[in-house]
């Protein structure tokens, strides 16, 4: 009983700390935290959906659950790293998730320069890839992987590329963007602490694109990074190619849960004509987001948030 009590106390402590960010409603029920951790290895999808609100967002830690992301020296033009396991040795066995054993995502601290690449694993546990770090700056590199026998993890590490840096301001929030002649339109807005549907529609020359090609097991792959700390968010596609209901465009729908109000940068990878492209958006989660200082002062944003009635936004 002592052990059980301690575990429960630990779970309460964790939940209370994270509750400031994720909503305090879960503090009263610590049991799901412990259960979701047990279930994760066997059913990662269920655990991700059921327990995400109780966990720290991905990518904020360089070491978690005994696994540590370690960049290693590499020749010019190459980026290399390994994952040290609980025994201190490089991990050499990984599960495939979204078609790959390792997803490496990089972005500068100002949220520019996003790249999503797939390194090659050497027998000694070193991952190598043509460097995705496109120029000088403070970069964050995220390794998104599942070690065999372990839980899905996203570890993050800072990497500096020396040189003259020009800080880029975060682009203003928008619901439409273009990349390589494609126009991508966003419908829906993320709401802190709950699952929101985001639909991205792709067109070219005014015509809807209806022959998207599967990429990483879906018609699109969406990553969200939070401004300020670059918290890395998994966003799950709603439907997969071949499930009998998911169409190859023009619309691709995702289920996103952001942990807090604030600004996020969304990066949509989609494949068409044999090439992967990335469309980027800035979105603001929550009615009373930081930076909303231009409007008249008053209680309106708070009142809107408290009522929580979807479809009654004022903007
Ligand atoms: Cu990937």
mmCIF file of N, CA and C in Angstrom, residues 179-249:
data_model
loop_
_atom_site.group_PDB
_atom_site.id
_atom_site.type_symbol
_atom_site.label_atom_id
_atom_site.label_comp_id
_atom_site.label_asym_id
_atom_site.label_seq_id
_atom_site.Cartn_x
_atom_site.Cartn_y
_atom_site.Cartn_z
ATOM 1 N N UNK A 179 2.633 28.083 -51.562
ATOM 2 C CA UNK A 179 3.960 27.474 -51.658
ATOM 3 C C UNK A 179 4.086 26.861 -53.053
ATOM 4 N N UNK A 180 5.092 27.279 -53.792
ATOM 5 C CA UNK A 180 5.364 26.711 -55.124
ATOM 6 C C UNK A 180 4.137 26.695 -56.022
ATOM 7 N N UNK A 181 3.330 27.736 -55.982
ATOM 8 C CA UNK A 181 2.165 27.795 -56.855
ATOM 9 C C UNK A 181 0.928 27.120 -56.301
ATOM 10 N N UNK A 182 1.045 26.483 -55.159
ATOM 11 C CA UNK A 182 -0.118 25.893 -54.493
ATOM 12 C C UNK A 182 -0.654 26.883 -53.462
ATOM 13 N N UNK A 183 -1.973 26.958 -53.397
ATOM 14 C CA UNK A 183 -2.611 27.745 -52.349
ATOM 15 C C UNK A 183 -3.212 26.794 -51.325
ATOM 16 N N UNK A 184 -2.906 27.029 -50.062
ATOM 17 C CA UNK A 184 -3.425 26.180 -48.991
ATOM 18 C C UNK A 184 -4.248 27.057 -48.049
ATOM 19 N N UNK A 185 -5.472 26.630 -47.807
ATOM 20 C CA UNK A 185 -6.400 27.397 -46.985
ATOM 21 C C UNK A 185 -6.742 26.605 -45.725
ATOM 22 N N UNK A 186 -6.714 27.306 -44.615
ATOM 23 C CA UNK A 186 -6.972 26.684 -43.312
ATOM 24 C C UNK A 186 -8.372 27.021 -42.825
ATOM 25 N N UNK A 187 -9.109 25.993 -42.421
ATOM 26 C CA UNK A 187 -10.411 26.179 -41.790
ATOM 27 C C UNK A 187 -10.365 25.578 -40.395
ATOM 28 N N UNK A 188 -10.879 26.317 -39.435
ATOM 29 C CA UNK A 188 -10.850 25.850 -38.047
ATOM 30 C C UNK A 188 -9.739 26.542 -37.303
ATOM 31 N N UNK A 189 -9.855 26.536 -35.981
ATOM 32 C CA UNK A 189 -8.853 27.172 -35.136
ATOM 33 C C UNK A 189 -8.625 26.298 -33.911
ATOM 34 N N UNK A 190 -7.376 26.152 -33.504
ATOM 35 C CA UNK A 190 -7.117 25.331 -32.319
ATOM 36 C C UNK A 190 -7.635 26.005 -31.055
ATOM 37 N N UNK A 191 -8.166 25.192 -30.158
ATOM 38 C CA UNK A 191 -8.663 25.686 -28.878
ATOM 39 C C UNK A 191 -7.853 25.032 -27.763
ATOM 40 N N UNK A 192 -7.353 25.825 -26.826
ATOM 41 C CA UNK A 192 -6.503 25.262 -25.779
ATOM 42 C C UNK A 192 -7.210 24.158 -25.000
ATOM 43 N N UNK A 193 -6.507 23.055 -24.804
ATOM 44 C CA UNK A 193 -6.971 22.017 -23.906
ATOM 45 C C UNK A 193 -8.026 21.089 -24.451
ATOM 46 N N UNK A 194 -8.366 21.231 -25.706
ATOM 47 C CA UNK A 194 -9.311 20.251 -26.248
ATOM 48 C C UNK A 194 -9.011 20.027 -27.725
ATOM 49 N N UNK A 195 -9.558 18.942 -28.236
ATOM 50 C CA UNK A 195 -9.265 18.559 -29.607
ATOM 51 C C UNK A 195 -10.057 19.429 -30.569
ATOM 52 N N UNK A 196 -9.360 20.005 -31.522
ATOM 53 C CA UNK A 196 -9.993 20.850 -32.530
ATOM 54 C C UNK A 196 -9.709 20.261 -33.901
ATOM 55 N N UNK A 197 -10.672 20.423 -34.783
ATOM 56 C CA UNK A 197 -10.518 19.954 -36.149
ATOM 57 C C UNK A 197 -9.948 21.076 -37.015
ATOM 58 N N UNK A 198 -8.864 20.784 -37.692
ATOM 59 C CA UNK A 198 -8.246 21.747 -38.608
ATOM 60 C C UNK A 198 -8.269 21.139 -40.005
ATOM 61 N N UNK A 199 -8.835 21.855 -40.944
ATOM 62 C CA UNK A 199 -8.889 21.347 -42.309
ATOM 63 C C UNK A 199 -8.066 22.240 -43.204
ATOM 64 N N UNK A 200 -7.172 21.617 -43.970
ATOM 65 C CA UNK A 200 -6.326 22.345 -44.902
ATOM 66 C C UNK A 200 -6.716 21.923 -46.310
ATOM 67 N N UNK A 201 -7.055 22.899 -47.141
ATOM 68 C CA UNK A 201 -7.502 22.621 -48.504
ATOM 69 C C UNK A 201 -6.475 23.145 -49.492
ATOM 70 N N UNK A 202 -6.144 22.310 -50.457
ATOM 71 C CA UNK A 202 -5.037 22.599 -51.366
ATOM 72 C C UNK A 202 -5.568 22.807 -52.771
ATOM 73 N N UNK A 203 -5.151 23.893 -53.400
ATOM 74 C CA UNK A 203 -5.527 24.142 -54.788
ATOM 75 C C UNK A 203 -4.315 24.649 -55.553
ATOM 76 N N UNK A 204 -4.420 24.560 -56.880
ATOM 77 C CA UNK A 204 -3.368 25.091 -57.739
ATOM 78 C C UNK A 204 -4.027 25.718 -58.952
ATOM 79 N N UNK A 205 -3.622 26.920 -59.282
ATOM 80 C CA UNK A 205 -4.214 27.672 -60.398
ATOM 81 C C UNK A 205 -5.730 27.735 -60.269
ATOM 82 N N UNK A 206 -6.198 27.874 -59.042
ATOM 83 C CA UNK A 206 -7.634 28.002 -58.815
ATOM 84 C C UNK A 206 -8.395 26.690 -58.852
ATOM 85 N N UNK A 207 -7.713 25.597 -59.122
ATOM 86 C CA UNK A 207 -8.377 24.294 -59.195
ATOM 87 C C UNK A 207 -8.043 23.464 -57.962
ATOM 88 N N UNK A 208 -9.060 22.864 -57.331
ATOM 89 C CA UNK A 208 -8.777 21.993 -56.192
ATOM 90 C C UNK A 208 -7.877 20.822 -56.603
ATOM 91 N N UNK A 209 -6.936 20.515 -55.765
ATOM 92 C CA UNK A 209 -6.062 19.358 -56.013
ATOM 93 C C UNK A 209 -6.747 18.122 -55.442
ATOM 94 N N UNK A 210 -7.068 17.164 -56.320
ATOM 95 C CA UNK A 210 -7.813 15.976 -55.883
ATOM 96 C C UNK A 210 -7.009 14.698 -56.059
ATOM 97 N N UNK A 211 -5.719 14.848 -56.320
ATOM 98 C CA UNK A 211 -4.878 13.649 -56.467
ATOM 99 C C UNK A 211 -3.599 13.773 -55.640
ATOM 100 N N UNK A 212 -3.795 14.152 -54.391
ATOM 101 C CA UNK A 212 -2.660 14.149 -53.467
ATOM 102 C C UNK A 212 -2.116 12.727 -53.344
ATOM 103 N N UNK A 213 -0.824 12.651 -53.074
ATOM 104 C CA UNK A 213 -0.191 11.338 -52.904
ATOM 105 C C UNK A 213 0.077 11.107 -51.419
ATOM 106 N N UNK A 214 -0.066 9.858 -50.993
ATOM 107 C CA UNK A 214 0.212 9.575 -49.573
ATOM 108 C C UNK A 214 1.646 9.945 -49.210
ATOM 109 N N UNK A 215 1.778 10.577 -48.068
ATOM 110 C CA UNK A 215 3.095 10.909 -47.544
ATOM 111 C C UNK A 215 3.102 10.560 -46.064
ATOM 112 N N UNK A 216 4.020 9.707 -45.667
ATOM 113 C CA UNK A 216 4.082 9.234 -44.284
ATOM 114 C C UNK A 216 2.746 8.639 -43.845
ATOM 115 N N UNK A 217 2.125 7.895 -44.765
ATOM 116 C CA UNK A 217 0.906 7.181 -44.427
ATOM 117 C C UNK A 217 -0.346 8.029 -44.364
ATOM 118 N N UNK A 218 -0.260 9.262 -44.874
ATOM 119 C CA UNK A 218 -1.428 10.136 -44.834
ATOM 120 C C UNK A 218 -1.340 11.103 -46.024
ATOM 121 N N UNK A 219 -2.406 11.827 -46.263
ATOM 122 C CA UNK A 219 -2.378 12.813 -47.342
ATOM 123 C C UNK A 219 -1.754 14.133 -46.901
ATOM 124 N N UNK A 220 -1.367 14.182 -45.671
ATOM 125 C CA UNK A 220 -0.630 15.347 -45.198
ATOM 126 C C UNK A 220 -0.051 15.030 -43.834
ATOM 127 N N UNK A 221 0.994 15.753 -43.495
ATOM 128 C CA UNK A 221 1.608 15.553 -42.177
ATOM 129 C C UNK A 221 1.766 16.936 -41.564
ATOM 130 N N UNK A 222 1.195 17.118 -40.393
ATOM 131 C CA UNK A 222 1.145 18.447 -39.794
ATOM 132 C C UNK A 222 1.907 18.476 -38.476
ATOM 133 N N UNK A 223 2.804 19.435 -38.363
ATOM 134 C CA UNK A 223 3.538 19.667 -37.122
ATOM 135 C C UNK A 223 3.187 21.075 -36.649
ATOM 136 N N UNK A 224 3.010 21.238 -35.361
ATOM 137 C CA UNK A 224 2.775 22.561 -34.781
ATOM 138 C C UNK A 224 3.855 22.854 -33.746
ATOM 139 N N UNK A 225 4.413 24.049 -33.813
ATOM 140 C CA UNK A 225 5.397 24.499 -32.826
ATOM 141 C C UNK A 225 4.859 25.741 -32.130
ATOM 142 N N UNK A 226 5.005 25.750 -30.791
ATOM 143 C CA UNK A 226 4.497 26.874 -30.009
ATOM 144 C C UNK A 226 5.531 27.988 -29.968
ATOM 145 N N UNK A 227 5.067 29.202 -30.211
ATOM 146 C CA UNK A 227 5.960 30.355 -30.097
ATOM 147 C C UNK A 227 6.396 30.529 -28.647
ATOM 148 N N UNK A 228 7.659 30.807 -28.468
ATOM 149 C CA UNK A 228 8.165 31.072 -27.126
ATOM 150 C C UNK A 228 9.026 29.947 -26.586
ATOM 151 N N UNK A 229 8.563 28.690 -26.769
ATOM 152 C CA UNK A 229 9.396 27.582 -26.286
ATOM 153 C C UNK A 229 9.542 26.450 -27.287
ATOM 154 N N UNK A 230 8.896 26.602 -28.428
ATOM 155 C CA UNK A 230 8.938 25.576 -29.468
ATOM 156 C C UNK A 230 8.458 24.207 -28.998
ATOM 157 N N UNK A 231 7.477 24.212 -28.107
ATOM 158 C CA UNK A 231 6.822 22.937 -27.791
ATOM 159 C C UNK A 231 6.341 22.313 -29.099
ATOM 160 N N UNK A 232 6.552 21.019 -29.194
ATOM 161 C CA UNK A 232 6.304 20.282 -30.437
ATOM 162 C C UNK A 232 5.037 19.462 -30.262
ATOM 163 N N UNK A 233 4.095 19.644 -31.156
ATOM 164 C CA UNK A 233 2.802 19.004 -30.996
ATOM 165 C C UNK A 233 2.535 18.002 -32.105
ATOM 166 N N UNK A 234 2.171 16.802 -31.686
ATOM 167 C CA UNK A 234 1.684 15.820 -32.647
ATOM 168 C C UNK A 234 0.288 16.234 -33.078
ATOM 169 N N UNK A 235 0.047 16.173 -34.340
ATOM 170 C CA UNK A 235 -1.286 16.439 -34.844
ATOM 171 C C UNK A 235 -1.672 15.242 -35.705
ATOM 172 N N UNK A 236 -2.770 14.620 -35.360
ATOM 173 C CA UNK A 236 -3.124 13.369 -36.007
ATOM 174 C C UNK A 236 -4.042 13.599 -37.190
ATOM 175 N N UNK A 237 -3.739 12.988 -38.342
ATOM 176 C CA UNK A 237 -4.663 13.102 -39.465
ATOM 177 C C UNK A 237 -5.970 12.400 -39.128
ATOM 178 N N UNK A 238 -7.063 12.980 -39.569
ATOM 179 C CA UNK A 238 -8.378 12.366 -39.391
ATOM 180 C C UNK A 238 -8.664 11.550 -40.648
ATOM 181 N N UNK A 239 -8.294 10.294 -40.624
ATOM 182 C CA UNK A 239 -8.487 9.428 -41.785
ATOM 183 C C UNK A 239 -7.171 9.129 -42.480
ATOM 184 N N UNK A 240 -7.121 7.945 -43.080
ATOM 185 C CA UNK A 240 -5.905 7.529 -43.771
ATOM 186 C C UNK A 240 -6.260 7.052 -45.173
ATOM 187 N N UNK A 241 -5.292 7.147 -46.089
ATOM 188 C CA UNK A 241 -5.545 6.661 -47.451
ATOM 189 C C UNK A 241 -5.993 5.204 -47.425
ATOM 190 N N UNK A 242 -7.036 4.907 -48.197
ATOM 191 C CA UNK A 242 -7.486 3.528 -48.302
ATOM 192 C C UNK A 242 -8.481 3.098 -47.243
ATOM 193 N N UNK A 243 -8.914 4.027 -46.392
ATOM 194 C CA UNK A 243 -9.879 3.639 -45.355
ATOM 195 C C UNK A 243 -11.323 3.714 -45.854
ATOM 196 N N UNK A 244 -11.489 4.038 -47.140
ATOM 197 C CA UNK A 244 -12.817 4.020 -47.725
ATOM 198 C C UNK A 244 -13.577 5.321 -47.584
ATOM 199 N N UNK A 245 -13.045 6.277 -46.850
ATOM 200 C CA UNK A 245 -13.757 7.558 -46.698
ATOM 201 C C UNK A 245 -12.850 8.763 -46.896
ATOM 202 N N UNK A 246 -11.533 8.551 -46.808
ATOM 203 C CA UNK A 246 -10.606 9.668 -46.895
ATOM 204 C C UNK A 246 -10.220 9.916 -48.350
ATOM 205 N N UNK A 247 -10.518 11.114 -48.817
ATOM 206 C CA UNK A 247 -10.260 11.471 -50.217
ATOM 207 C C UNK A 247 -8.865 12.071 -50.362
ATOM 208 N N UNK A 248 -8.243 11.877 -51.557
ATOM 209 C CA UNK A 248 -6.888 12.423 -51.784
ATOM 210 C C UNK A 248 -6.914 13.908 -52.116
ATOM 211 N N UNK A 249 -7.542 14.697 -51.310
ATOM 212 C CA UNK A 249 -7.654 16.117 -51.515
ATOM 213 C C UNK A 249 -9.025 16.477 -52.016
#
